Amino acid sequence: MQIIPMLINGKWVQGDGQAFIDVVNPSTGEVLAQLTNASKAQVNEAVQAARIAFESEEWRQVKAFERGQLLLELAQYIRMHAEEWSLLECRDVGKPLTQARADVEAAARYFEFYGGAADKLMGDTIPIEDGILNAVVLEPVGITVHIVPWNYPLQITARSVAAAIATGNAVIVKSAEDTPLTTHAMTQWFARKFPKGIFQHITGLGREVGPLLTRHPDINHITFTGSVATGIEVMKAAAQNIVPVTLELGGKSPNIVFADAPMEQALEGVVRAIIQNAGQTCSAGARLLIEEDAKALFIKRLVDRFQTLKIGPGEADVDMGPLLNERQYVKISSLLQQAKEDGYVITGGDTLTIKGYEKGYYIQPTILDGVDADAELAQEEIFGPVLTILTFSTVEEAITLANGTDYGLVAGVWSKDLDTAHYVASRVKAGQVFVNNYGAAGGIQMPFGGYKKSGIGREKGFVALRNYTQMKNIAIRYATPERT
Ligand code: TXE
């Protein structure tokens, strides 16, 4: 069985921590590889190596545009291996091959975007008085820790690592215990191209290995994507050492469909937004807010569409793959069981057994109607292909419902009326609002992050480079003819 090694201090090593953890293909139940838990000593070694590498003259001498060129080279390398990496991601996460291919393309785009940006992030000068040059300089923060979830391992690793390296930091990635494969592939490239200690990959159980990193007194920034509960733990750990965090903590994002919406696009948008990656997407459109007048017809068509969706193993490249693991499967199927008993399920609601793939974690795409807006099913992230319908009659009611959860990551607004669309977009408390689309253009360039409990800070786009820099103000007095 392949053991996924970690990269620590330029060496490929197994974890000294005890456990061997199976990496399972959710489509088949097959064990793809195993990983090991990093020990405390190994995490300390990684942080020490990162510190030495970051402070080294060698790294300091790499010019911003050269860092950028290296990242562009990685983008090219990813494209050259696109099919191989897509298959890895498809097997590791269980997502349909087409979606895995889109993830690989997005990863390449992140390295291109931030590679190109590496020498374009500029400071400022401030007019003070004659004889003083005042400069605002952006410096790397130092050691950046990246805790990556299992739903989009390659994309999410790429988006923050690319920005952190572009700005000159030393990076430590802790991949999710379920999905280390593409991070390992990326690590192999970094091991060949970068000074040791600038990019390191740590593996192991989040609750054991994660805190060893997040509580370490010598790290300088944490980027975390995951649940609110773990985000709170990460933030507490960071607080002990006054370390900044960038947190992306998911959502319960609404698609708000007005009666005057472009119906065909809205229908497809709503379906895609909840079945992509089997609903295991931070920005999943998990709530449909539908205007009363349009409800009957829209729901009928939605149900028809859900019932024609093809579910199967990632490699069969159908509409939707399995859930990630047994834990997700048990959690979501028991939630659906209860929802069925309560009479909310209008389509789906059951687990699925697929011939030849009996050990896969398949469930039906599901729609719930009649759920109270305050109920858990309408409030909490389910992280599966489960769409909860809520109904509204006025614009204000739609806005109240949209804002009626603790989250605020993304919202979709579907209306042909410009006034309605603009007004709702301005009132919705979400970090990203899509009008008459959901998830346009992949979003590499667009700042992404949450209002409320969906997180702190923004990833993606040029602005994310700021996460990995700190500001220094330098005031230089120089002699003027009057003063000398
Ligand atoms: O999340 P965790 P889990 C949500 C989603 C899902 C739920 C549980 O609702 O059903 O979270 O998933 C690492 N210190 N999201 O349990 O615990 C862990 O190894 C440091 C939404 O997987 O948040 C993994 O890499 N790290 C989300 C990552 O944190 C720790 C994506 C996420 O794990 C840690 C994933 C600790 N104490 C889940 N404990 C999104 N926003 O897209 C765990 N980890």
XYZ file of C-alpha atoms in Angstrom, residues 55-476:
422
model
C 15.095 34.208 6.881
C 17.768 32.879 4.508
C 19.665 35.111 2.122
C 18.925 32.554 -0.594
C 15.156 33.158 -0.372
C 15.537 36.885 0.178
C 17.516 37.093 -3.049
C 14.751 35.517 -5.133
C 13.166 38.499 -6.833
C 9.411 38.991 -6.851
C 9.187 38.392 -10.598
C 11.270 35.216 -10.224
C 8.837 33.873 -7.624
C 6.125 34.701 -10.118
C 7.919 32.858 -12.895
C 8.211 29.755 -10.741
C 4.479 29.835 -10.078
C 3.780 30.249 -13.782
C 5.975 27.223 -14.387
C 3.895 25.271 -11.872
C 0.728 26.308 -13.707
C 2.219 24.941 -16.909
C 3.244 21.725 -15.153
C -0.292 21.289 -13.807
C -1.714 21.717 -17.306
C 0.750 19.148 -18.656
C -0.453 16.665 -16.037
C -4.067 17.773 -16.080
C -5.598 14.423 -16.899
C -3.497 12.534 -14.354
C -4.270 15.046 -11.591
C -7.970 15.125 -12.518
C -8.122 11.385 -12.077
C -6.366 11.641 -8.711
C -8.846 14.262 -7.508
C -11.791 12.337 -8.927
C -10.758 9.175 -7.061
C -9.807 10.946 -3.868
C -12.940 13.104 -3.495
C -15.404 11.048 -5.553
C -16.356 13.961 -7.771
C -17.285 13.505 -11.447
C -14.279 13.695 -13.727
C -15.519 16.852 -15.471
C -15.685 18.641 -12.108
C -12.232 17.343 -11.182
C -10.920 18.658 -14.501
C -12.432 22.063 -13.708
C -10.653 21.982 -10.326
C -7.323 21.238 -11.977
C -7.834 24.059 -14.445
C -8.738 26.398 -11.565
C -5.570 25.388 -9.701
C -3.476 26.207 -12.766
C -5.288 29.540 -13.050
C -4.543 30.408 -9.402
C -0.836 29.845 -9.965
C -1.000 31.925 -13.142
C -2.963 34.712 -11.531
C -0.749 35.039 -8.455
C 2.388 34.247 -10.460
C 1.564 37.227 -12.666
C 0.718 39.348 -9.633
C 3.935 38.611 -7.715
C 5.743 41.736 -8.930
C 2.670 43.951 -9.140
C 1.691 44.293 -5.511
C 2.903 47.750 -4.655
C 3.230 49.834 -1.559
C 2.637 53.558 -1.310
C 4.219 56.871 -0.525
C 2.641 59.429 1.780
C 3.146 63.181 1.431
C 4.423 64.414 4.812
C 6.708 67.393 4.349
C 9.722 68.508 2.395
C 12.773 66.537 3.488
C 10.881 63.379 4.442
C 10.200 60.477 2.160
C 7.510 58.329 3.682
C 7.054 54.881 2.210
C 4.588 52.111 2.907
C 6.289 48.818 2.199
C 4.549 45.444 2.044
C 6.638 42.644 3.491
C 5.854 38.931 3.693
C 4.435 37.848 7.067
C 6.832 34.898 7.363
C 5.489 31.379 7.932
C 1.990 30.785 6.641
C -0.019 27.713 7.627
C -2.700 26.441 5.259
C -5.289 24.028 6.617
C -7.132 22.583 3.677
C -10.494 20.751 3.676
C -11.415 17.693 1.666
C -14.062 19.037 -0.698
C -11.797 20.919 -3.149
C -8.315 19.924 -1.982
C -6.399 20.996 -5.051
C -8.222 24.263 -5.712
C -8.225 25.362 -2.090
C -4.554 24.512 -1.623
C -3.689 26.381 -4.807
C -5.651 29.530 -4.036
C -3.927 30.373 -0.779
C -0.508 28.802 -1.408
C -0.125 30.700 -4.681
C -0.839 34.039 -2.979
C 1.458 33.242 -0.034
C 4.408 32.186 -2.195
C 3.880 35.096 -4.590
C 4.356 37.454 -1.644
C 7.512 35.668 -0.478
C 6.423 33.563 2.500
C 7.386 30.071 3.639
C 4.364 27.810 3.419
C 3.243 24.789 5.449
C 0.224 22.908 4.110
C -1.759 20.481 6.226
C -3.929 18.517 3.821
C -7.210 16.963 4.915
C -6.814 13.389 6.135
C -9.308 12.141 3.538
C -7.753 13.781 0.489
C -3.969 14.227 0.378
C -3.279 12.963 -3.154
C -3.179 16.080 -5.313
C -1.413 18.064 -2.581
C 1.231 15.350 -2.618
C 1.522 15.653 -6.407
C 1.995 19.411 -6.040
C 4.520 18.895 -3.236
C 6.663 16.758 -5.546
C 7.001 19.715 -7.884
C 7.828 22.163 -5.068
C 10.434 19.738 -3.682
C 12.303 19.865 -6.983
C 12.044 23.585 -7.630
C 12.148 25.454 -4.322
C 14.721 25.829 -1.534
C 13.972 23.378 1.255
C 11.603 24.707 3.895
C 9.745 27.124 1.619
C 7.010 24.611 0.844
C 6.246 21.752 3.229
C 3.397 19.262 3.401
C 2.191 17.767 6.670
C -0.371 14.989 6.968
C -2.500 13.550 9.751
C -5.783 13.787 11.601
C -7.002 17.353 11.836
C -7.918 17.260 15.495
C -4.470 15.861 16.431
C -2.020 17.380 13.992
C -3.937 20.609 13.260
C -3.494 22.145 16.717
C 0.234 21.305 16.725
C 0.516 23.717 13.831
C -2.090 26.331 14.728
C -0.811 26.671 18.308
C 2.827 26.835 17.317
C 4.333 30.102 18.623
C 6.544 30.681 15.587
C 3.966 30.755 12.788
C 2.724 34.059 11.370
C -0.579 33.450 9.606
C -3.244 30.741 9.354
C -5.544 30.185 6.415
C -8.303 27.760 7.288
C -11.277 26.472 5.329
C -13.698 24.189 7.122
C -16.488 24.125 9.686
C -17.441 26.950 12.026
C -16.673 24.787 15.075
C -13.121 24.043 13.938
C -12.727 27.633 12.733
C -13.387 28.772 16.300
C -10.701 26.371 17.561
C -8.260 27.693 14.972
C -9.001 31.282 15.913
C -8.532 30.544 19.617
C -5.201 28.909 18.889
C -4.146 31.880 16.780
C -5.218 34.295 19.520
C -2.709 32.782 21.943
C 0.116 33.962 19.709
C -1.573 37.052 18.199
C -1.479 35.499 14.748
C -3.863 36.709 12.019
C -6.294 34.297 10.419
C -8.158 34.031 7.168
C -11.192 31.827 7.741
C -13.650 30.505 5.184
C -16.345 28.617 7.036
C -19.054 27.662 4.609
C -22.628 28.785 4.389
C -26.301 28.188 3.793
C -26.399 30.272 0.682
C -29.718 31.284 -0.906
C -30.718 31.309 -4.534
C -33.485 33.920 -4.637
C -35.778 33.354 -7.613
C -38.303 36.043 -8.457
C -41.355 35.421 -10.639
C -39.759 37.504 -13.416
C -36.526 35.489 -13.424
C -35.033 34.088 -16.621
C -36.537 30.736 -15.737
C -34.439 28.329 -17.800
C -31.172 29.787 -16.516
C -32.511 29.989 -12.972
C -33.569 26.361 -13.035
C -30.192 25.168 -14.257
C -28.378 27.520 -11.898
C -30.304 26.263 -8.874
C -29.693 22.614 -9.815
C -25.961 23.067 -10.468
C -25.478 25.110 -7.303
C -26.645 22.262 -5.086
C -25.464 19.131 -6.882
C -21.930 20.260 -7.700
C -19.563 18.037 -5.748
C -22.671 16.360 -4.253
C -23.493 19.553 -2.380
C -20.181 19.453 -0.538
C -19.283 22.982 -1.559
C -18.872 25.929 0.794
C -20.783 28.133 -1.622
C -23.496 25.542 -2.407
C -26.867 27.115 -3.118
C -28.476 25.174 -0.284
C -31.651 27.234 0.037
C -34.080 28.078 -2.741
C -36.093 31.194 -1.958
C -38.911 31.212 -4.485
C -41.592 33.827 -5.089
C -45.041 32.435 -4.319
C -46.470 33.186 -7.806
C -43.756 31.189 -9.556
C -43.501 28.379 -7.049
C -45.798 25.666 -8.397
C -44.350 25.531 -11.900
C -40.730 26.062 -10.848
C -40.847 23.313 -8.224
C -42.514 20.911 -10.614
C -39.746 21.448 -13.153
C -37.088 21.276 -10.467
C -38.375 17.944 -9.199
C -38.462 16.583 -12.769
C -34.886 17.742 -13.255
C -33.688 16.201 -9.971
C -35.265 12.904 -10.946
C -33.359 12.742 -14.203
C -29.961 13.443 -12.620
C -27.524 10.605 -13.008
C -25.653 9.509 -9.936
C -22.608 7.298 -10.077
C -18.893 6.910 -9.515
C -16.657 9.875 -10.255
C -14.964 8.112 -13.130
C -18.284 7.465 -14.899
C -18.496 11.270 -15.077
C -22.240 11.502 -14.516
C -24.075 14.431 -12.896
C -23.263 13.647 -9.295
C -20.863 11.433 -7.381
C -20.996 10.035 -3.853
C -20.527 11.791 -0.527
C -16.978 11.891 0.763
C -16.968 9.348 3.552
C -18.951 7.217 5.927
C -19.243 10.019 8.471
C -20.877 12.386 5.964
C -23.028 9.532 4.646
C -24.339 8.505 8.070
C -24.904 12.114 9.155
C -26.810 13.127 6.043
C -28.817 9.931 5.590
C -30.075 10.089 9.169
C -31.005 13.750 8.694
C -32.953 12.787 5.583
C -34.638 9.903 7.358
C -35.976 12.354 9.929
C -36.978 14.823 7.200
C -38.940 12.056 5.476
C -40.748 11.173 8.700
C -41.592 14.849 9.141
C -43.045 14.970 5.623
C -40.614 17.494 4.104
C -39.115 15.402 1.308
C -40.677 16.094 -2.089
C -38.074 14.151 -4.043
C -35.095 11.991 -3.094
C -34.398 11.403 0.578
C -32.883 7.925 0.295
C -29.479 6.386 0.069
C -28.599 4.688 -3.213
C -26.905 1.420 -3.979
C -25.178 1.385 -7.338
C -24.465 -1.981 -8.911
C -20.773 -2.709 -8.907
C -20.158 0.159 -6.467
C -21.989 -1.143 -3.414
C -19.409 0.300 -1.032
C -19.762 3.850 -2.380
C -21.479 6.558 -0.337
C -24.338 7.453 -2.662
C -27.479 9.354 -1.779
C -30.289 10.791 -3.860
C -30.378 14.494 -4.633
C -33.131 15.718 -2.372
C -35.574 18.612 -2.139
C -37.262 19.615 1.097
C -40.367 21.793 1.225
C -42.456 23.004 4.138
C -39.499 23.424 6.467
C -39.760 26.292 8.917
C -37.236 29.058 8.159
C -35.861 28.771 11.697
C -35.542 24.985 11.633
C -32.136 23.326 11.553
C -32.736 22.076 7.991
C -33.071 25.683 6.841
C -30.335 27.067 9.063
C -27.430 24.634 9.278
C -25.025 23.566 6.586
C -25.947 19.997 5.566
C -23.079 19.673 3.089
C -24.880 17.268 0.819
C -27.166 17.459 -2.237
C -30.124 18.688 -0.207
C -32.054 21.766 -1.279
C -34.388 23.436 1.215
C -37.228 25.513 -0.261
C -38.588 28.632 1.399
C -41.305 30.825 -0.095
C -41.715 34.607 -0.167
C -44.265 37.089 -1.468
C -42.469 40.424 -1.282
C -38.958 41.677 -1.958
C -38.509 42.574 1.709
C -39.561 39.090 2.756
C -37.014 37.600 0.351
C -34.266 39.760 1.848
C -35.257 38.853 5.417
C -35.182 35.149 4.572
C -31.884 35.470 2.700
C -30.295 37.149 5.718
C -31.996 34.895 8.232
C -29.100 32.537 8.993
C -25.791 32.876 10.813
C -23.988 32.558 7.487
C -23.322 34.997 4.647
C -21.021 33.543 2.030
C -22.787 33.734 -1.336
C -26.231 34.630 -2.700
C -27.836 34.230 -6.103
C -30.490 36.690 -7.285
C -32.594 35.773 -10.288
C -34.719 38.554 -11.789
C -34.936 40.369 -15.111
C -35.875 43.541 -13.290
C -32.749 45.636 -12.797
C -34.175 47.567 -9.856
C -35.053 44.390 -7.982
C -31.722 42.755 -8.754
C -29.636 45.758 -7.681
C -31.711 46.431 -4.593
C -31.573 42.846 -3.372
C -27.846 42.590 -4.136
C -27.269 45.686 -2.023
C -29.286 44.375 0.929
C -28.099 40.781 1.076
C -25.454 40.148 3.712
C -23.098 37.943 1.751
C -19.528 38.255 0.584
C -20.408 37.482 -3.011
C -23.664 38.066 -4.888
C -24.398 36.620 -8.293
C -27.174 38.121 -10.401
C -28.740 35.834 -13.003
C -25.904 33.362 -12.625
C -24.350 31.410 -9.807
C -20.589 31.115 -9.735
C -19.715 33.005 -12.899
C -16.351 32.408 -14.502
C -14.830 30.325 -11.748
C -14.072 33.411 -9.701
C -10.272 33.256 -9.546
C -10.055 37.063 -9.767
C -13.068 37.808 -7.556
C -12.654 38.385 -3.798
C -14.370 35.572 -1.945
C -15.226 35.222 1.724
C -17.962 35.545 4.234
C -20.114 37.938 6.163
C -21.094 36.803 9.668
C -20.055 33.259 10.611
C -19.020 32.412 7.070
C -15.599 33.706 7.922
C -13.031 36.433 8.195
C -11.052 37.980 5.372
C -11.127 37.378 1.654
C -9.444 34.867 -0.584
C -9.116 34.916 -4.362
C -8.454 38.013 -6.392
C -5.682 40.550 -5.984
C -6.861 41.548 -2.530
C -5.907 38.137 -1.079
C -2.231 38.985 -1.512
C -2.678 41.346 1.435
C -3.400 38.380 3.740
C 0.190 37.318 3.387
C 1.890 40.663 3.785
C 2.399 43.059 6.628
C 2.795 46.737 6.289
C 5.877 48.669 7.261
C 6.020 52.417 7.239
C 9.440 53.916 6.660
C 10.098 57.631 7.157
C 13.381 58.845 5.690
